[in-house]
mmCIF file of C-alpha atoms in Angstrom:
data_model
loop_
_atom_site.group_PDB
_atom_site.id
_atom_site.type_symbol
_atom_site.label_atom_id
_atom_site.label_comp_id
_atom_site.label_asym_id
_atom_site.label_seq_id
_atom_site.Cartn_x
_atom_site.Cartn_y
_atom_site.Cartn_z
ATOM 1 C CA UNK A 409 0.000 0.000 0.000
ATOM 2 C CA UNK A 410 1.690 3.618 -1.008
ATOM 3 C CA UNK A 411 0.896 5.846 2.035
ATOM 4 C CA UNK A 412 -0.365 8.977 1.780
ATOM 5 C CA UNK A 413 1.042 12.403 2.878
ATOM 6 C CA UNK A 414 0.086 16.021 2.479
ATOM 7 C CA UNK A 415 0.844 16.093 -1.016
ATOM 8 C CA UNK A 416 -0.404 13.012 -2.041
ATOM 9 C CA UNK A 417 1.050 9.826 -2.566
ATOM 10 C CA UNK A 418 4.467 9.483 -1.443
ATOM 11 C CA UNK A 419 6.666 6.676 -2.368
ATOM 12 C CA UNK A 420 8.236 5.381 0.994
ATOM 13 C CA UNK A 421 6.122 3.823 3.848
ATOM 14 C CA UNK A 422 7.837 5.451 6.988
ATOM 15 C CA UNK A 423 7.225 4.694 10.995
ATOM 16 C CA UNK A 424 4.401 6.769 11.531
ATOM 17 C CA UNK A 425 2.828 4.765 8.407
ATOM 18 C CA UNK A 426 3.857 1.111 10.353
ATOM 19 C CA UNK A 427 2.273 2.814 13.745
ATOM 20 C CA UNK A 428 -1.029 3.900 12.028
ATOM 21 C CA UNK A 429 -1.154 0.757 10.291
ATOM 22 C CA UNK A 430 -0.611 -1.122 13.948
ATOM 23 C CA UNK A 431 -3.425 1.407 15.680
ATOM 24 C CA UNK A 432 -6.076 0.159 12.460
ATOM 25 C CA UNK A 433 -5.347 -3.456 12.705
ATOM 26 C CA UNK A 434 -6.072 -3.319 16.991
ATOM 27 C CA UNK A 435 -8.823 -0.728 16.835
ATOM 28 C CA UNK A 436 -10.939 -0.566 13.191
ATOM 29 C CA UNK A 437 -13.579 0.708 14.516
ATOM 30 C CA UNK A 438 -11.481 4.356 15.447
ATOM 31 C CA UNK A 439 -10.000 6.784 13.227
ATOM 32 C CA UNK A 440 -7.022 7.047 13.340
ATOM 33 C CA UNK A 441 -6.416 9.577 10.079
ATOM 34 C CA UNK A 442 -5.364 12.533 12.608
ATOM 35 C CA UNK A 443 -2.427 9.937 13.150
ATOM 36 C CA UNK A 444 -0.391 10.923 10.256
ATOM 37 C CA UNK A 445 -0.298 14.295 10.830
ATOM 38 C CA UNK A 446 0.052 14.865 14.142
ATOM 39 C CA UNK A 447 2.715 11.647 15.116
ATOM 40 C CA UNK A 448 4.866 13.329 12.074
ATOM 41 C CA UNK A 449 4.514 17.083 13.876
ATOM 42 C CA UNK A 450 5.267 15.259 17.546
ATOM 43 C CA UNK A 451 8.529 13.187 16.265
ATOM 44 C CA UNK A 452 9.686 16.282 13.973
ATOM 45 C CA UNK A 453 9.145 18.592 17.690
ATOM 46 C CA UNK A 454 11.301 15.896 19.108
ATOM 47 C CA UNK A 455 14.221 16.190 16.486
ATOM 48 C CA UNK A 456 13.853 19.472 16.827
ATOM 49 C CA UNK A 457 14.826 20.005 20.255
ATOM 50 C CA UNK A 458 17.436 17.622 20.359
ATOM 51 C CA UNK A 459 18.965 19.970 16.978
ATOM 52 C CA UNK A 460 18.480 23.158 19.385
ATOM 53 C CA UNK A 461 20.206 21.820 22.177
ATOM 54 C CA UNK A 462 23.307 20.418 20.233
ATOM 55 C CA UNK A 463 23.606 23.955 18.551
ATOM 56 C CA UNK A 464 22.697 25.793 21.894
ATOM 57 C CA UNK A 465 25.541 23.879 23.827
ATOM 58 C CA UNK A 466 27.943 24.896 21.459
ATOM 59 C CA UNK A 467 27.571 28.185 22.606
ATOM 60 C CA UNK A 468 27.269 27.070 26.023
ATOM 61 C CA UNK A 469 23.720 28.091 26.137
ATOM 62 C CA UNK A 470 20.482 26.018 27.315
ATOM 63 C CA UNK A 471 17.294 26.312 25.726
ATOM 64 C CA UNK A 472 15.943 29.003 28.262
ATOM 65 C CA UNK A 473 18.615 31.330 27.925
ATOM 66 C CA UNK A 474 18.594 31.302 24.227
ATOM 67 C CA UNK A 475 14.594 32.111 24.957
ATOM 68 C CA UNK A 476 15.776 35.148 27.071
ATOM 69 C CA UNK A 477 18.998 36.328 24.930
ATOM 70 C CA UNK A 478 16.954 35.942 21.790
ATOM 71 C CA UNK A 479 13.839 38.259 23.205
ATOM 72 C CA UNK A 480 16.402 40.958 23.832
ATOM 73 C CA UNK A 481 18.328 40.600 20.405
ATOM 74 C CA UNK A 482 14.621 41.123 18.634
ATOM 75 C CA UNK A 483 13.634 43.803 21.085
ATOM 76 C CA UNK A 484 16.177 46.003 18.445
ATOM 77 C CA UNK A 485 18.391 48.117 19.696
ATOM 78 C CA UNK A 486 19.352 49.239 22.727
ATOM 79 C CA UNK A 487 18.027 45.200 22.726
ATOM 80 C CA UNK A 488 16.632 46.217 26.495
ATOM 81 C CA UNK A 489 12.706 44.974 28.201
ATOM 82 C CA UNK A 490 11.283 45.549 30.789
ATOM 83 C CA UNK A 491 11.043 41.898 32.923
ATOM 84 C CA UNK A 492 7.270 41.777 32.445
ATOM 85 C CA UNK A 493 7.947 41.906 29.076
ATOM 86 C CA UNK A 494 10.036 39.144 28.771
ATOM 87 C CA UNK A 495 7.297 36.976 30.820
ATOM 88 C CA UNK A 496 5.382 37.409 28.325
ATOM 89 C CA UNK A 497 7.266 36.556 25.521
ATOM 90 C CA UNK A 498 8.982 33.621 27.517
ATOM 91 C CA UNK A 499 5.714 32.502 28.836
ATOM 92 C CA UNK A 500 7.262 31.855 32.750
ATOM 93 C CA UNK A 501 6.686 33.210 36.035
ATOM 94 C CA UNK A 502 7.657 36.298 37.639
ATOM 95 C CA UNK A 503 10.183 34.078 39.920
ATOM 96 C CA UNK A 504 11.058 32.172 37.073
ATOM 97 C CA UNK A 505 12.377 34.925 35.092
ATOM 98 C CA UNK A 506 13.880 36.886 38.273
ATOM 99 C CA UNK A 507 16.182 33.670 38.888
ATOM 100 C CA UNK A 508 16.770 33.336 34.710
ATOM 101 C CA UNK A 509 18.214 36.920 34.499
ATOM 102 C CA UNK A 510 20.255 36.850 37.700
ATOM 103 C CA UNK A 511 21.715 33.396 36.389
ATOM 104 C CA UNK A 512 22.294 35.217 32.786
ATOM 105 C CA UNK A 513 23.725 37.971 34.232
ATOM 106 C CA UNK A 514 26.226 36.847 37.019
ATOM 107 C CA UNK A 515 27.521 35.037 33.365
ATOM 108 C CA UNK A 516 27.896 39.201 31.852
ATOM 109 C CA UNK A 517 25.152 38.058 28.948
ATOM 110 C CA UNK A 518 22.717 40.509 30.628
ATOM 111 C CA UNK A 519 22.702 43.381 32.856
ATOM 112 C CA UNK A 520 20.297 44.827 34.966
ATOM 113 C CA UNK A 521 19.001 49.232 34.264
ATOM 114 C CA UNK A 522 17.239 51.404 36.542
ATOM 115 C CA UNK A 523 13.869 51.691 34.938
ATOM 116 C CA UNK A 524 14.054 55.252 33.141
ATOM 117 C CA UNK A 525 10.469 55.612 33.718
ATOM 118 C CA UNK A 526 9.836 53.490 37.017
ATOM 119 C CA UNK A 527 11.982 54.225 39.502
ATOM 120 C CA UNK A 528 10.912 50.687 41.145
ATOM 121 C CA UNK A 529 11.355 49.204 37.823
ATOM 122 C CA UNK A 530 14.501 47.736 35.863
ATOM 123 C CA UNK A 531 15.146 47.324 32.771
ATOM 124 C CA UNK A 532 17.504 44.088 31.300
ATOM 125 C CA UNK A 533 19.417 44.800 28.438
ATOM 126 C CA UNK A 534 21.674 42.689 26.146
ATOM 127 C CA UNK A 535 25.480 43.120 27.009
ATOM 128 C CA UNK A 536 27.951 43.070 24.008
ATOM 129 C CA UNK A 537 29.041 39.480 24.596
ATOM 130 C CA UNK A 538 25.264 38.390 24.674
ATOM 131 C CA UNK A 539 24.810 40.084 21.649
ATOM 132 C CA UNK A 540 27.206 37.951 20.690
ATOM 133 C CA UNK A 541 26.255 34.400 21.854
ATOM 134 C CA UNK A 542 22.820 34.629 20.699
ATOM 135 C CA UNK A 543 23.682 35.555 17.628
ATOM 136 C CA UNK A 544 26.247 33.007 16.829
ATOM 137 C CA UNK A 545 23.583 30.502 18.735
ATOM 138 C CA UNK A 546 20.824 31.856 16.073
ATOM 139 C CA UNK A 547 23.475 31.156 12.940
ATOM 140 C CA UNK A 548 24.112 27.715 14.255
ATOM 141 C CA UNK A 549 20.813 27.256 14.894
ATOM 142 C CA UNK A 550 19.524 28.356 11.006
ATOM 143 C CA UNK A 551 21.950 26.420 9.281
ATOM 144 C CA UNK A 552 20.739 23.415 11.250
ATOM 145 C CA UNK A 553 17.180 24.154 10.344
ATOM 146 C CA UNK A 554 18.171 24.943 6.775
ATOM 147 C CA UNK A 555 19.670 21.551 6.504
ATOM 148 C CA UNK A 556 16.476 19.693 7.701
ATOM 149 C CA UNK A 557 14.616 21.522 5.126
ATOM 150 C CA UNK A 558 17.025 20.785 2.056
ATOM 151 C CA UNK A 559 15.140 17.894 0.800
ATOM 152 C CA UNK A 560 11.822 20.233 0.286
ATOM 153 C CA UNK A 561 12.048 22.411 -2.710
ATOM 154 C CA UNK A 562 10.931 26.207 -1.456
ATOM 155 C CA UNK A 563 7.360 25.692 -3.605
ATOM 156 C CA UNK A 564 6.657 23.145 -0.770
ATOM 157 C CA UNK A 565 8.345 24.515 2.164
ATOM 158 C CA UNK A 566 6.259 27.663 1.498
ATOM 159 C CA UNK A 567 3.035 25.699 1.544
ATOM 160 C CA UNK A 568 3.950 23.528 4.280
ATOM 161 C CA UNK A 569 4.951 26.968 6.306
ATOM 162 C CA UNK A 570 1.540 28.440 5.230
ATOM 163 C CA UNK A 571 -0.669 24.776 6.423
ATOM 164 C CA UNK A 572 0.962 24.687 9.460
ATOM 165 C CA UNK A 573 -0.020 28.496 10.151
ATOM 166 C CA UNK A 574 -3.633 27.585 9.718
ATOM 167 C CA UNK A 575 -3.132 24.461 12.384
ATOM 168 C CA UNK A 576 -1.146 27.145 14.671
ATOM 169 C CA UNK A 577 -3.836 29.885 14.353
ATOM 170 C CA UNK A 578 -6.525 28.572 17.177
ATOM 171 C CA UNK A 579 -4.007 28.601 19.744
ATOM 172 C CA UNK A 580 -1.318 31.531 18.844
ATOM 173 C CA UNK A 581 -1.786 35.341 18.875
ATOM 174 C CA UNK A 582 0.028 37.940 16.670
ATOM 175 C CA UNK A 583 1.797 40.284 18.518
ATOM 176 C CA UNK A 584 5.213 41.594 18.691
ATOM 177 C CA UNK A 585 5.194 40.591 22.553
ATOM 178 C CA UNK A 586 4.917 37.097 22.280
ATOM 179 C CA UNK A 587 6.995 35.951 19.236
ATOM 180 C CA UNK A 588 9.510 33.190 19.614
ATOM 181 C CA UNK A 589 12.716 32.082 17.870
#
């Protein structure tokens, strides 16, 4: 049997195919259609994040601080926020995110502002040698992704970009505030 994928027939069964296969034999009286999307989305999330970490510990980063770096670098210059602001890009806690900057900057990546406008407030900016790190992290990190993609001619990377917007869209807002790498 030639399995199907998004664009039709494809010509190589793969594991998902073997596991939906599996789940139709034990249970035909489910559906199990939803399986060859979302088992492909789960073990592509997996490599993934194993692909982030290997080019995040080459800059001695972990997944978090890229997070935090990488909200500054797109913040523009002077690459500063405010700490609620990078909750909510970062999606943590308040304590989470106190403990994340003081660990990021007793390493110099970050530094702590009086809050021009708040004197209560701070401000965390970027240092030069976080600039730096994230940005070699982000190169490393690109060429990695680029490489995944290489087998999908642009045509179809486009559309597969623009299907798995639609998916996305339920669950995501637009903003500027909540963006991720």
């Amino acid at each position: 049997m030639t399995p199907q994928g998004v664009g039709g027939p494809t010509t190589q069964a793969d594991d998902v195919d073997q596991i939906v296969d599996a789940w139709r034999r034990e249970r035909p009286d489910l559906d199990v259609a939803p399986l060859h999307v979302f088992s492909r989305v789960s073990r592509l999330a997996r490599r993934l994040d194993l692909d982030r970490v290997q080019a995040f510990a080459r800059h001695q980063l972990e997944g978090w601080e890229f997070d935090v770096l990488s909200a500054l670098r797109r913040a523009g210059a002077p690459y500063e926020l405010s700490p609620g602001q990078l909750i909510r890009q970062t999606l943590v806690t308040s304590g989470t995110m106190t403990n994340r900057v003081d660990r990021l900057e007793r390493r110099g990546l970050v530094e702590r502002r009086p809050s021009p406008s708040d004197r209560r407030g701070v401000i965390v900016r970027l240092t030069t040698g976080g600039q730096a790190t994230v940005d070699a992290a982000m190169a490393d990190l690109l060429d990695r992704e680029r490489d995944l993609l290489a087998e999908l001619p642009a045509r179809d990377r486009e559309e597969l970009a623009g299907l798995l917007r639609r998916l996305l869209s339920p669950f995501e807002t637009v903003s500027a505030e909540t963006a991720s790498a």
